[in-house]
Coordinates of C-alpha atoms in Angstrom, one line a residue:
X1 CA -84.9 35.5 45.6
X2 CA -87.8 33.9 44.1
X3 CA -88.5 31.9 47.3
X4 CA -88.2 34.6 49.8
X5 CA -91.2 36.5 47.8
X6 CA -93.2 33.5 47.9
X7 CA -92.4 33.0 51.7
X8 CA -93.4 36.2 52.9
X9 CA -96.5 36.9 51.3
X10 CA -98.1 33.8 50.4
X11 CA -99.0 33.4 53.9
X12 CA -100.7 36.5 54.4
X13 CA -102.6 35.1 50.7
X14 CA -103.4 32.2 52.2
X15 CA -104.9 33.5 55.7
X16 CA -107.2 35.5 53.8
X17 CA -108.4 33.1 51.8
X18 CA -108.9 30.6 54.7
X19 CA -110.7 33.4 56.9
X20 CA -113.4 33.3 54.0
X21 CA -113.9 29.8 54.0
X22 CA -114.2 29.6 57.7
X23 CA -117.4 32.2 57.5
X24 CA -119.3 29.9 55.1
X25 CA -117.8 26.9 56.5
X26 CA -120.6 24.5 58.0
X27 CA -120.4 22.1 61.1
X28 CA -121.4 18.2 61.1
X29 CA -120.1 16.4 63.5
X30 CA -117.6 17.3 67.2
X31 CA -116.0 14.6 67.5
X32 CA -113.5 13.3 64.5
X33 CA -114.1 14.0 61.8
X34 CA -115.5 17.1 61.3
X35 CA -117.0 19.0 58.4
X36 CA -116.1 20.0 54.8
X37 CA -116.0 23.4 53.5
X38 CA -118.6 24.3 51.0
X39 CA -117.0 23.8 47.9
X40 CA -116.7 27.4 45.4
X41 CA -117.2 27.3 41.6
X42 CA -115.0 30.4 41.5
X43 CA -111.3 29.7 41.6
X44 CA -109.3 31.8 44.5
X45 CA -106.2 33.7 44.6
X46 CA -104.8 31.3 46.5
X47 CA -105.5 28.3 43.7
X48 CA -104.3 31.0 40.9
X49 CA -101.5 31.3 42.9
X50 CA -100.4 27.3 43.5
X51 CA -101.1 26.7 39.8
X52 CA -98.6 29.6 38.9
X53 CA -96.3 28.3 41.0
X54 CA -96.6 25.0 40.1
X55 CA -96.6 26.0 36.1
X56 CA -94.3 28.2 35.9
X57 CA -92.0 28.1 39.0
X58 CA -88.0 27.6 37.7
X59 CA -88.0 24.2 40.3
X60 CA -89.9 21.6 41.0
X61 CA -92.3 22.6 44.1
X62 CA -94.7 20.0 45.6
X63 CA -98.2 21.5 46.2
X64 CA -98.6 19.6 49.5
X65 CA -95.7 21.3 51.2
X66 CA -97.0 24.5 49.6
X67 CA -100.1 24.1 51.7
X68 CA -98.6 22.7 54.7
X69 CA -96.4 25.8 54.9
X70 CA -99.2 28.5 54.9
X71 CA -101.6 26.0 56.7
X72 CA -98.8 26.1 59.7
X73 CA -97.9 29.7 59.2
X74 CA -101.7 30.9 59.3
X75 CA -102.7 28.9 62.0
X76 CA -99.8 29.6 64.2
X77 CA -100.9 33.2 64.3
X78 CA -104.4 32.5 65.6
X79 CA -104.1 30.1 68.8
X80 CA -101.7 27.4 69.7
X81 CA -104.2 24.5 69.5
X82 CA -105.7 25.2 66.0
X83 CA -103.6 22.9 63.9
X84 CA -103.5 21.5 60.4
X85 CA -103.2 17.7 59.5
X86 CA -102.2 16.4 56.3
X87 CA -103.7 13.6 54.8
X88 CA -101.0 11.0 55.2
X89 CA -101.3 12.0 58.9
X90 CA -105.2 12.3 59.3
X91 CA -105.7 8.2 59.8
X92 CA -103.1 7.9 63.2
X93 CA -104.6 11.3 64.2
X94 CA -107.9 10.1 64.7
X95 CA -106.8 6.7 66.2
X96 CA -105.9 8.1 69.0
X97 CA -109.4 9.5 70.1
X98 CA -111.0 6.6 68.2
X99 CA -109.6 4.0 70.5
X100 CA -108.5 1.6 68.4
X101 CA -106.5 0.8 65.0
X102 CA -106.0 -2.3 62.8
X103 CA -103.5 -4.5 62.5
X104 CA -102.2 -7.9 64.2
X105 CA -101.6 -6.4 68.1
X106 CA -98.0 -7.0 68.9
X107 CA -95.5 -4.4 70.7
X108 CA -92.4 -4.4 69.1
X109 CA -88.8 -2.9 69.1
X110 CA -85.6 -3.1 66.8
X111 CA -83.2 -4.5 68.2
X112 CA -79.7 -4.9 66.3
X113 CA -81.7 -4.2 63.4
X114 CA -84.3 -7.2 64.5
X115 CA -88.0 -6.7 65.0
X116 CA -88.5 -8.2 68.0
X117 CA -92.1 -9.0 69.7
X118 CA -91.8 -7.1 73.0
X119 CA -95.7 -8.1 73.9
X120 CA -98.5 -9.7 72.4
X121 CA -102.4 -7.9 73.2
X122 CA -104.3 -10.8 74.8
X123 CA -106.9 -12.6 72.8
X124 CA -105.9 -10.4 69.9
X125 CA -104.7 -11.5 66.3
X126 CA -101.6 -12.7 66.8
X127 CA -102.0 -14.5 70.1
X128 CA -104.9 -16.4 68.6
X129 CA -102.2 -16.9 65.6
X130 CA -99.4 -18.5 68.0
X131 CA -96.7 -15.8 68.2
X132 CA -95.2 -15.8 71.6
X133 CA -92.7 -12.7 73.0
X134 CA -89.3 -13.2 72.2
X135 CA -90.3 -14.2 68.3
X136 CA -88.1 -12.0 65.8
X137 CA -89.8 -10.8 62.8
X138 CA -87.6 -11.9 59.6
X139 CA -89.7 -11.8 56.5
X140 CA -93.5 -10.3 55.7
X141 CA -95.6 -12.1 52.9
X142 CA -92.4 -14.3 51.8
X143 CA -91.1 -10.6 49.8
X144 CA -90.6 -7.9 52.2
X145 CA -87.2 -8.8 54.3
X146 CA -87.5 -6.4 57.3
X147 CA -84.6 -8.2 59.4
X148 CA -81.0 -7.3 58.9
X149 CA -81.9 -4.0 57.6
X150 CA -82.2 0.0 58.3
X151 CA -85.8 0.0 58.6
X152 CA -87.5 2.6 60.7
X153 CA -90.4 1.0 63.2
X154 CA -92.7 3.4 61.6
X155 CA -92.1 1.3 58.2
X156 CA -92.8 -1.9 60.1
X157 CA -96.2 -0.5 61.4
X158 CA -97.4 0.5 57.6
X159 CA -96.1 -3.2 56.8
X160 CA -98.2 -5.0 59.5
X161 CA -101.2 -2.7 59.8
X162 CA -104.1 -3.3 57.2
X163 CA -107.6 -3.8 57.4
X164 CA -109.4 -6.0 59.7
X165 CA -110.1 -9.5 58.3
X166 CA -107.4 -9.2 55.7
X167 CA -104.4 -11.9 56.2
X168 CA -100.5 -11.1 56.4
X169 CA -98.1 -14.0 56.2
X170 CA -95.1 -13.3 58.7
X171 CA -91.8 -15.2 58.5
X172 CA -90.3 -15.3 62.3
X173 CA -87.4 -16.9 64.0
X174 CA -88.4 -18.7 67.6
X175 CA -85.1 -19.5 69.0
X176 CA -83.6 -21.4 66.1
X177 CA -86.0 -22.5 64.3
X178 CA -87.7 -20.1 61.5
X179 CA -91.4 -20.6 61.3
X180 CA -94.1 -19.3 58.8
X181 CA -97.3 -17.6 60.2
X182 CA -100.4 -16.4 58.5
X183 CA -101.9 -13.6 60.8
X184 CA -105.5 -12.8 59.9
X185 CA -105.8 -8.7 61.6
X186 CA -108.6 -7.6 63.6
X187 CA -109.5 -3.8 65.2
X188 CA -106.9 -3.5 68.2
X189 CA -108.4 -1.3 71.2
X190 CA -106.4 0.8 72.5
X191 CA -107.3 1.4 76.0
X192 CA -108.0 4.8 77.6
X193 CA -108.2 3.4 81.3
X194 CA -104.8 2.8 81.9
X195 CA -105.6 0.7 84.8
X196 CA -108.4 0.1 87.7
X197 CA -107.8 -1.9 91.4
X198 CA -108.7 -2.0 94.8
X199 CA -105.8 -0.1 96.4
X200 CA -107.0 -0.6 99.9
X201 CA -110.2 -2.4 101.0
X202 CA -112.1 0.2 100.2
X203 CA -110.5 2.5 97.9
X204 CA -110.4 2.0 94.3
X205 CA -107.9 4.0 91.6
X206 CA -108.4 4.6 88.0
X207 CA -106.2 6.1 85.8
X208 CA -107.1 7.9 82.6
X209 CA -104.8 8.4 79.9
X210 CA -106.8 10.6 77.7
X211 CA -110.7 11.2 76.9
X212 CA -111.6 9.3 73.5
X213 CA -114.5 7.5 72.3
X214 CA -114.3 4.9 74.2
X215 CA -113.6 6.4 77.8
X216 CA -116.7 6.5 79.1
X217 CA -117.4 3.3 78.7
X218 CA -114.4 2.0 79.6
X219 CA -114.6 4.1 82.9
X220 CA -118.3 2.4 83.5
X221 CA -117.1 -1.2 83.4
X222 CA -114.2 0.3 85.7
X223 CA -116.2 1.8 88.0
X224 CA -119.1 -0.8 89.0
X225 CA -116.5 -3.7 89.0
X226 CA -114.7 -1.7 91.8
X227 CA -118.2 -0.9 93.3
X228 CA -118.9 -4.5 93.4
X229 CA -116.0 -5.1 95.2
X230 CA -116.5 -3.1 98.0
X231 CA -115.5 0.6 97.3
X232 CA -116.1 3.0 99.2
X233 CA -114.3 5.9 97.8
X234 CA -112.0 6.7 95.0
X235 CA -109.2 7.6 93.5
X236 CA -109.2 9.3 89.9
X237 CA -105.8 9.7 88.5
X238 CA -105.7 12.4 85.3
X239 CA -101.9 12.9 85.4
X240 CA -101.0 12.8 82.1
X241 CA -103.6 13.3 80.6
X242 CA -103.4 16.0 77.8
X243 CA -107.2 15.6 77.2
X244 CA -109.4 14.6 74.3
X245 CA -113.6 14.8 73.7
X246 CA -115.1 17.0 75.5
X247 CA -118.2 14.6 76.0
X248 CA -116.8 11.6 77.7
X249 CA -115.3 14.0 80.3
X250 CA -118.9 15.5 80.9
X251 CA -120.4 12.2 80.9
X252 CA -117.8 11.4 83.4
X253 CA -118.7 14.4 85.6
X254 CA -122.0 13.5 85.6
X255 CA -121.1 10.0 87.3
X256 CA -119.9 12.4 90.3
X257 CA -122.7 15.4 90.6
X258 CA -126.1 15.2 91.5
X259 CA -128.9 17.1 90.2
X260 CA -128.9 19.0 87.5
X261 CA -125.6 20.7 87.8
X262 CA -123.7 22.9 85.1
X263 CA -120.8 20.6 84.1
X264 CA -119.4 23.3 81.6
X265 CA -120.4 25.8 79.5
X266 CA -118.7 26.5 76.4
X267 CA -118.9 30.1 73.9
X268 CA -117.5 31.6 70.5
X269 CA -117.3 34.4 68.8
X270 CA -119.8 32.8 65.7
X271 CA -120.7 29.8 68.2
X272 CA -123.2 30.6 70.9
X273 CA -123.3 29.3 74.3
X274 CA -123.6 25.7 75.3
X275 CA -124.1 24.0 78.9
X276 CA -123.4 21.0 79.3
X277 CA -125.7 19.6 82.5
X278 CA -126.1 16.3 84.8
X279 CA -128.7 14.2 82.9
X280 CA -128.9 11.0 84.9
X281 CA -128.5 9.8 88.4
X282 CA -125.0 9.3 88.9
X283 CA -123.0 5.8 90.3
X284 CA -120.6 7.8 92.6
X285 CA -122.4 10.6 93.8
X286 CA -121.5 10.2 97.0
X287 CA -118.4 8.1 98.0
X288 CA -115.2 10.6 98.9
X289 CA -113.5 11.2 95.6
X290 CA -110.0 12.5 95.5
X291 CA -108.4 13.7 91.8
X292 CA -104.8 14.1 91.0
X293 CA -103.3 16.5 88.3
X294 CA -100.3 17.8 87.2
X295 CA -98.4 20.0 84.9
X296 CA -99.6 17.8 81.6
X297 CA -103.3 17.7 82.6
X298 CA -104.4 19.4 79.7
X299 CA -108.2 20.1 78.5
X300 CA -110.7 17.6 78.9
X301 CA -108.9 16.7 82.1
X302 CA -109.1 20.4 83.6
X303 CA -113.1 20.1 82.5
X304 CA -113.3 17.2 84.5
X305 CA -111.3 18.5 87.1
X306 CA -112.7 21.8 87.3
X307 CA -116.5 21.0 87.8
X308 CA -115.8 18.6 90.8
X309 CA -113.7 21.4 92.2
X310 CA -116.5 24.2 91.5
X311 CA -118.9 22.1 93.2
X312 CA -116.5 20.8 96.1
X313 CA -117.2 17.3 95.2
X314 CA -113.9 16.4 94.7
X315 CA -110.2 16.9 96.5
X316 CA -108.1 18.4 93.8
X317 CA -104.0 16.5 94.3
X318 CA -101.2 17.8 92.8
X319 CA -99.9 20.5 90.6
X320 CA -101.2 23.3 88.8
X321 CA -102.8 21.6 85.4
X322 CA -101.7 22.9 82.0
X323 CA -104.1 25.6 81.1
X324 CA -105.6 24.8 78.2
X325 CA -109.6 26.0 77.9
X326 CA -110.0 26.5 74.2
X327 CA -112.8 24.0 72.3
X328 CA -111.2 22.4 68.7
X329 CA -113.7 21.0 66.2
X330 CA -112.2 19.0 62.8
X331 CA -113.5 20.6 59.7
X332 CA -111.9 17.7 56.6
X333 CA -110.5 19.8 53.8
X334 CA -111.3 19.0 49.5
X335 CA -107.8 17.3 49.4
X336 CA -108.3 14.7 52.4
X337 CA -106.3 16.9 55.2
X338 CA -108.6 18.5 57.9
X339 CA -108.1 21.3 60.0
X340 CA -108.8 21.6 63.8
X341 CA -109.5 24.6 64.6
X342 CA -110.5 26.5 68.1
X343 CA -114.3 27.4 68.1
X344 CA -114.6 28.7 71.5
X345 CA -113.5 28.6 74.9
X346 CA -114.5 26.1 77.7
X347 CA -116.0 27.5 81.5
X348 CA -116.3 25.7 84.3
X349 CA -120.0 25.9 86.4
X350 CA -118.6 28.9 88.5
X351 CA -117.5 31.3 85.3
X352 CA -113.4 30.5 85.7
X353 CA -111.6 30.4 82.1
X354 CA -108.9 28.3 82.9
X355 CA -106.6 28.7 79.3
X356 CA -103.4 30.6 80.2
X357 CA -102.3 33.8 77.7
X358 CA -100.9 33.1 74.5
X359 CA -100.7 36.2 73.6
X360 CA -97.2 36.6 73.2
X361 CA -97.1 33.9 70.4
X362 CA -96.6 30.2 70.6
X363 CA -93.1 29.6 71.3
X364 CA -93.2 31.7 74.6
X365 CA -96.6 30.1 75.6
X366 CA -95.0 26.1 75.1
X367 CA -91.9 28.0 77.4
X368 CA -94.4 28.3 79.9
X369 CA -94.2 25.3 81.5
X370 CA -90.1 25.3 81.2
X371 CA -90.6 28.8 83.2
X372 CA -92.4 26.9 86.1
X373 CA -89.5 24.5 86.8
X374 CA -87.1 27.8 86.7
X375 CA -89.4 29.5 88.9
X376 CA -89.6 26.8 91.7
X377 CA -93.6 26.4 91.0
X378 CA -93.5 22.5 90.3
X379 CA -91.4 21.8 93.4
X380 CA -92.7 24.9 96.1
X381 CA -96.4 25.3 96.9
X382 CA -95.1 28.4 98.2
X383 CA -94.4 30.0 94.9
X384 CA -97.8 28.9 93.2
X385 CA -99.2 32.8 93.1
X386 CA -102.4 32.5 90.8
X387 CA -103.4 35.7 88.9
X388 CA -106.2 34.9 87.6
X389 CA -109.8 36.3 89.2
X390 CA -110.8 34.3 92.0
X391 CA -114.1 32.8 92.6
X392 CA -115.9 31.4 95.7
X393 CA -117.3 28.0 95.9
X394 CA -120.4 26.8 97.6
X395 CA -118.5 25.7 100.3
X396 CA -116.5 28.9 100.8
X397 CA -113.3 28.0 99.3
X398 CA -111.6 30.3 97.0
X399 CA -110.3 29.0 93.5
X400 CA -109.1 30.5 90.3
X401 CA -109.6 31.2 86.6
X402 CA -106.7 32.0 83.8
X403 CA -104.1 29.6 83.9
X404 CA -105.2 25.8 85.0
X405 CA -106.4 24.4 87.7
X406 CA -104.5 25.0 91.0
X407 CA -105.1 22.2 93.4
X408 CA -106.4 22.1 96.7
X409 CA -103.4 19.8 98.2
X410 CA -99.7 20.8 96.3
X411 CA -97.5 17.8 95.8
X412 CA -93.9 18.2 94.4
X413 CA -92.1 17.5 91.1
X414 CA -89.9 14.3 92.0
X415 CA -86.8 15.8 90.9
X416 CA -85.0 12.4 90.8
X417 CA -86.6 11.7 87.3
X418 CA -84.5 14.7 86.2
X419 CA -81.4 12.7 86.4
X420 CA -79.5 12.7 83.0
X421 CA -78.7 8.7 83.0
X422 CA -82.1 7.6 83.4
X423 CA -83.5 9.8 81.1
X424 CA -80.8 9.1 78.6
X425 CA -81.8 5.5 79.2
X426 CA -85.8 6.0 78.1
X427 CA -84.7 8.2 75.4
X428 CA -82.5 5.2 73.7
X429 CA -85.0 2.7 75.4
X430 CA -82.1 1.2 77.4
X431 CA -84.2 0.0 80.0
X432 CA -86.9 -0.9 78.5
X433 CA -84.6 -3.2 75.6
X434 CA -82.7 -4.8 79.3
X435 CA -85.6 -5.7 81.4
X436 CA -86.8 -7.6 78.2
X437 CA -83.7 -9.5 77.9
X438 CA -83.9 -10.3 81.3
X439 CA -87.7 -11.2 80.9
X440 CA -86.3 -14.0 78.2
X441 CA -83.2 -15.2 80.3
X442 CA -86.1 -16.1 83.3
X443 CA -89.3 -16.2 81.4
X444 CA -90.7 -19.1 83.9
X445 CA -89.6 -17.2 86.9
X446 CA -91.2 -14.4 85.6
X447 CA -94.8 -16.3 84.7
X448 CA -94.7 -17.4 88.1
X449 CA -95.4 -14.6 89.7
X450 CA -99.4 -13.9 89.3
X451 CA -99.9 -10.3 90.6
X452 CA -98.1 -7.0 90.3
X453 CA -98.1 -7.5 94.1
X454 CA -96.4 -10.6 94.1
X455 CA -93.7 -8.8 91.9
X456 CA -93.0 -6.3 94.0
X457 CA -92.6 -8.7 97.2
X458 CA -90.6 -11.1 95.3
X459 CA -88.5 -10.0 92.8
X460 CA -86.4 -7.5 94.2
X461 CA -83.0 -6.1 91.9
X462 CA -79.9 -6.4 93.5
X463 CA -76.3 -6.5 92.4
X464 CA -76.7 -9.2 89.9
X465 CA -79.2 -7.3 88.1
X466 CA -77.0 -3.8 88.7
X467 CA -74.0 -5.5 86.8
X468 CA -75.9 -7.0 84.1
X469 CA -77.3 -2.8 84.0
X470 CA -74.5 -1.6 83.6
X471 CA -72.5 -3.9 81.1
X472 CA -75.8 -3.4 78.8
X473 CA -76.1 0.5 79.2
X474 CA -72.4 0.7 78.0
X475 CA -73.3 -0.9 74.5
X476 CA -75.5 2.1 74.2
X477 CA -72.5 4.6 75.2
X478 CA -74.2 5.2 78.7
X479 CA -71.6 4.7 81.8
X480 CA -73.3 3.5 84.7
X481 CA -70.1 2.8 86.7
X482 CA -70.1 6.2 88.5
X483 CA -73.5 6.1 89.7
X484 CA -74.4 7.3 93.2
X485 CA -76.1 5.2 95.3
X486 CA -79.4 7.2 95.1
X487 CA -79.2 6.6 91.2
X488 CA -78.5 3.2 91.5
X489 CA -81.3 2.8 93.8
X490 CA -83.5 4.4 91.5
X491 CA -82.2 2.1 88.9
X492 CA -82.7 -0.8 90.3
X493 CA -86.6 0.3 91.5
X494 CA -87.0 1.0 87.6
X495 CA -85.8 -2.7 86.5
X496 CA -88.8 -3.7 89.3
X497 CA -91.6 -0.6 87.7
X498 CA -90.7 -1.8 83.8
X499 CA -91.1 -5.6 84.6
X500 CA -94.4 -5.4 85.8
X501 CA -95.1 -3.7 82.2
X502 CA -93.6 -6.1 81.0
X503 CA -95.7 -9.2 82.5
X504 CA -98.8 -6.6 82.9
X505 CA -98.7 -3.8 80.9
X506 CA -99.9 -0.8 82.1
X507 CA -102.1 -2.5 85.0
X508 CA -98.8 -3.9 86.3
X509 CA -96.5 -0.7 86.1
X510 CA -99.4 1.4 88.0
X511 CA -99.7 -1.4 90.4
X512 CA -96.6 -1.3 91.7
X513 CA -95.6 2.0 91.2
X514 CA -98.4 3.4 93.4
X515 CA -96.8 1.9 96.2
X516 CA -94.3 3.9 96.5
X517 CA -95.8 7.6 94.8
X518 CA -96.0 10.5 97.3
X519 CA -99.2 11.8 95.2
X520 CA -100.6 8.6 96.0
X521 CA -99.7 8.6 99.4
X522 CA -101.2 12.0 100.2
X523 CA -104.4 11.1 98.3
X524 CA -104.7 8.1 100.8
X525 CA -104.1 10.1 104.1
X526 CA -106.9 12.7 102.9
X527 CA -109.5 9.9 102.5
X528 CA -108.7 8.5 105.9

């Protein structure tokens, strides 16, 4: 009974007390990692009510969960982007739009309870420190046994990870033999550019995963080595991408426009307006420039996106982009956790508000995109009905505000990545685990191949490969045998996309898997 009470009105205790500290709340930096609230001498309700509860409550209640509770509960009720982040989470969180992490820069996976080194980051720490793919973690610093036990990977990550220049001493088995290794860790990028080629003579494609501090850069190097190759025109790719820092997508944008241009413009209630405009003469101002979306293009993406539609620099490719318009800046909290919390909403250069209703709370608006496959949206341009105002570019064409960015050309869902066996076998990482296998059983075969292109000329899965598929699949509980041929086709095509990862990472699966993409393909006939 006691817990009920505390359930349903602590909340409504805690909002109140929050909605204070946001009005004297003061900004720093909008990026990371935010501000801190200006601290209060007198105590609140809410800390009467925490030590109460903590005092004199008849269980043991941790304080942390306390907070998370209410944090979530409050939060929910405002917007479905403002979100709370607990300490212990607060590091990884900002990672991700940092760019980088530290620790020894190896991709792993447990296998049979085994740590095994999947791939090893070129150049990184323990490349330089000899360990090869195929090595099996056993031991770390002669006391921590990680092999032969129930360990989660997440528990492997907090054992390797440490600060950079620090050492860890790994124990690992290389076939047979067991061999001791002292890995000194460095700061391991994590790359935003997912991957940049020539895709035809004179077309060049670059694929973003997300916008973090190191994008725009990243995008630079991209962009004038595939200038200085020839291009011509190009090919941004932002499927995927659930956005990021609102910066790097405007500095992008400004690589595109001319002039002066609006980018974006973004507004509060208690935050006034901002533009963001072209500063600087731009490297691509000029080429043809066709950008693909989809259903997970999210934010920074649909700012990008949006401005090069507004302006009709840009082809937009796809399908209609998530929605998402609101502006989050991190505020850090007294106890370590921050908050991020939506300060305004984003415009694009003609006026459109592109976030989609949320009005009718935040399970119905993440059903939103669930409603578009039901509705035929992601696989019929003709059922794509935006009701949002409409605007008119400079050249004459109509677009749309209040729910994402609709494209100019509609491509389909491919429904084939629906199928249940596939998608069973990335959930259990099936395929991933069997094309590494079969990396090991043919690693020189493999090495000799010395572009993604060569891959996809040479290596070609047949029935060999099926069998071996299937026999593996079934340790995992997943029957293969009944497969139609269009599944086993698919199958097969995946053995050939998740070996070029393999070999190539990122770079390689792109590679070859443009080949084949219809987006891709309708991108390339526009820019003829």
């Amino acid at each position: 009974m006691g817990n009920n009470k505390v359930k349903v009105w602590l909340p409504l205790m805690f909002s109140v007390v929050m909605v204070l500290g946001m009005i004297i709340g003061y900004q720093l930096r909008d990026k990371t990692q935010g501000s801190r609230f200006l601290t209060i001498n007198k105590r609140t309700a809410l800390q009467e009510l925490v030590e109460l509860i903590r005092n004199k409550y008849v269980d043991p209640v941790k304080v942390d969960s306390i907070t998370q509770v209410t944090a979530d509960e409050l939060l929910s009720r405002l917007d479905p982007h403002s979100v709370y982040i607990p300490a212990k989470d607060l590091m990884e969180v900002n990672e991700e739009l940092m760019g980088n992490f530290q620790g020894i820069g190896v991709e792993f996976q447990l296998l049979n309870d085994t740590v095994h080194v999947m791939n090893v980051m070129k150049g990184g720490p323990s490349e330089k420190a000899g360990i090869m793919v195929g090595d099996r973690l056993i031991k770390v610093d002669d006391s921590i046994v990680i092999a032969g036990k129930k360990i989660k990977p997440d528990d492997v990550r907090a054992i390797l990870r440490g600060p950079a220049e620090s050492k860890v001493q790994v124990n690992i088995l290389r076939g047979q033999e067991e061999k001791k290794v002292t890995i000194q860790r460095g700061v391991i990028p994590v790359p935003t550019v997912d991957v940049s080629y020539m895709i035809t003579p004179e077309t060049g494609f670059i694929r973003i995963n997300r916008f973090g501090e190191p994008t725009y850069e990243e995008f630079m190097q991209q962009l004038e080595k595939l200038q200085a190759l020839g291009m011509k025109e190009l090919i941004l790719d932002l499927r995927g991408n659930g956005g990021g820092l609102l910066k790097e997508a405007t500095d992008i944008a400004d690589e595109f426009l001319d002039g002066d241009k609006l980018i974006v413009y973004t507004e509060g209630e208690h935050v006034p307006k901002m533009e963001y405009r072209c500063k600087r003469d731009g490297l691509f101002e000029k080429g043809k420039l066709v950008v693909l979306v989809d259903e997970t293009s999210a934010s920074a993406s649909e700012v990008l996106s949006g401005a090069l539609q507004d302006w009709d620099r840009a082809t937009i490719i796809g399908r209609r982009s998530f929605g998402k318009g609101l502006v989050q800046q991190q505020f850090q909290l007294s106890d370590g956790s921050a908050v991020r919390l939506t300060i305004a909403r984003y415009f694009t250069p003609l006026g459109r508000s592109i976030q989609k209703a949320y009005d009718k709370g935040k399970s119905k608006y993440e059903e939103e995109l669930v409603n578009r496959w039901h509705n035929g949206e992601l696989v019929k341009a003709d059922t794509v009905k935006p009701s949002g105002k409409s605007y008119k570019t400079p050249g004459g064409k109509i677009v749309y505000g209040g729910g994402g960015i609709t494209p100019d050309m509609f491509v389909p869902y491919d429904t084939s990545k629906l199928d249940t066996a596939l998608t069973a076998m990335y959930y259990k990482s099936t395929m991933n685990n069997f094309v590494y296998r079969l990396y090991l059983q043919d690693a020189q075969k493999f090495k000799s191949f010395k572009t993604p292109d060569d891959l996809y000329k040479q290596f070609n899965p047949g029935e060999t490969e099926w069998k071996q598929l299937v026999d593996f699949a079934a340790k995992d509980s997943i029957r293969l045998n009944g497969a139609s041929s269009k599944d086993k086709t698919l199958l097969l095509k995946t053995i050939q996309l998740m070996m070029a990862r393999q070999i190539w990472r990122t770079q390689g699966y792109y590679e070859v898997q443009n080949k084949t993409d219809q987006t891709i393909k309708k991108a390339l006939e526009v820019l003829q």
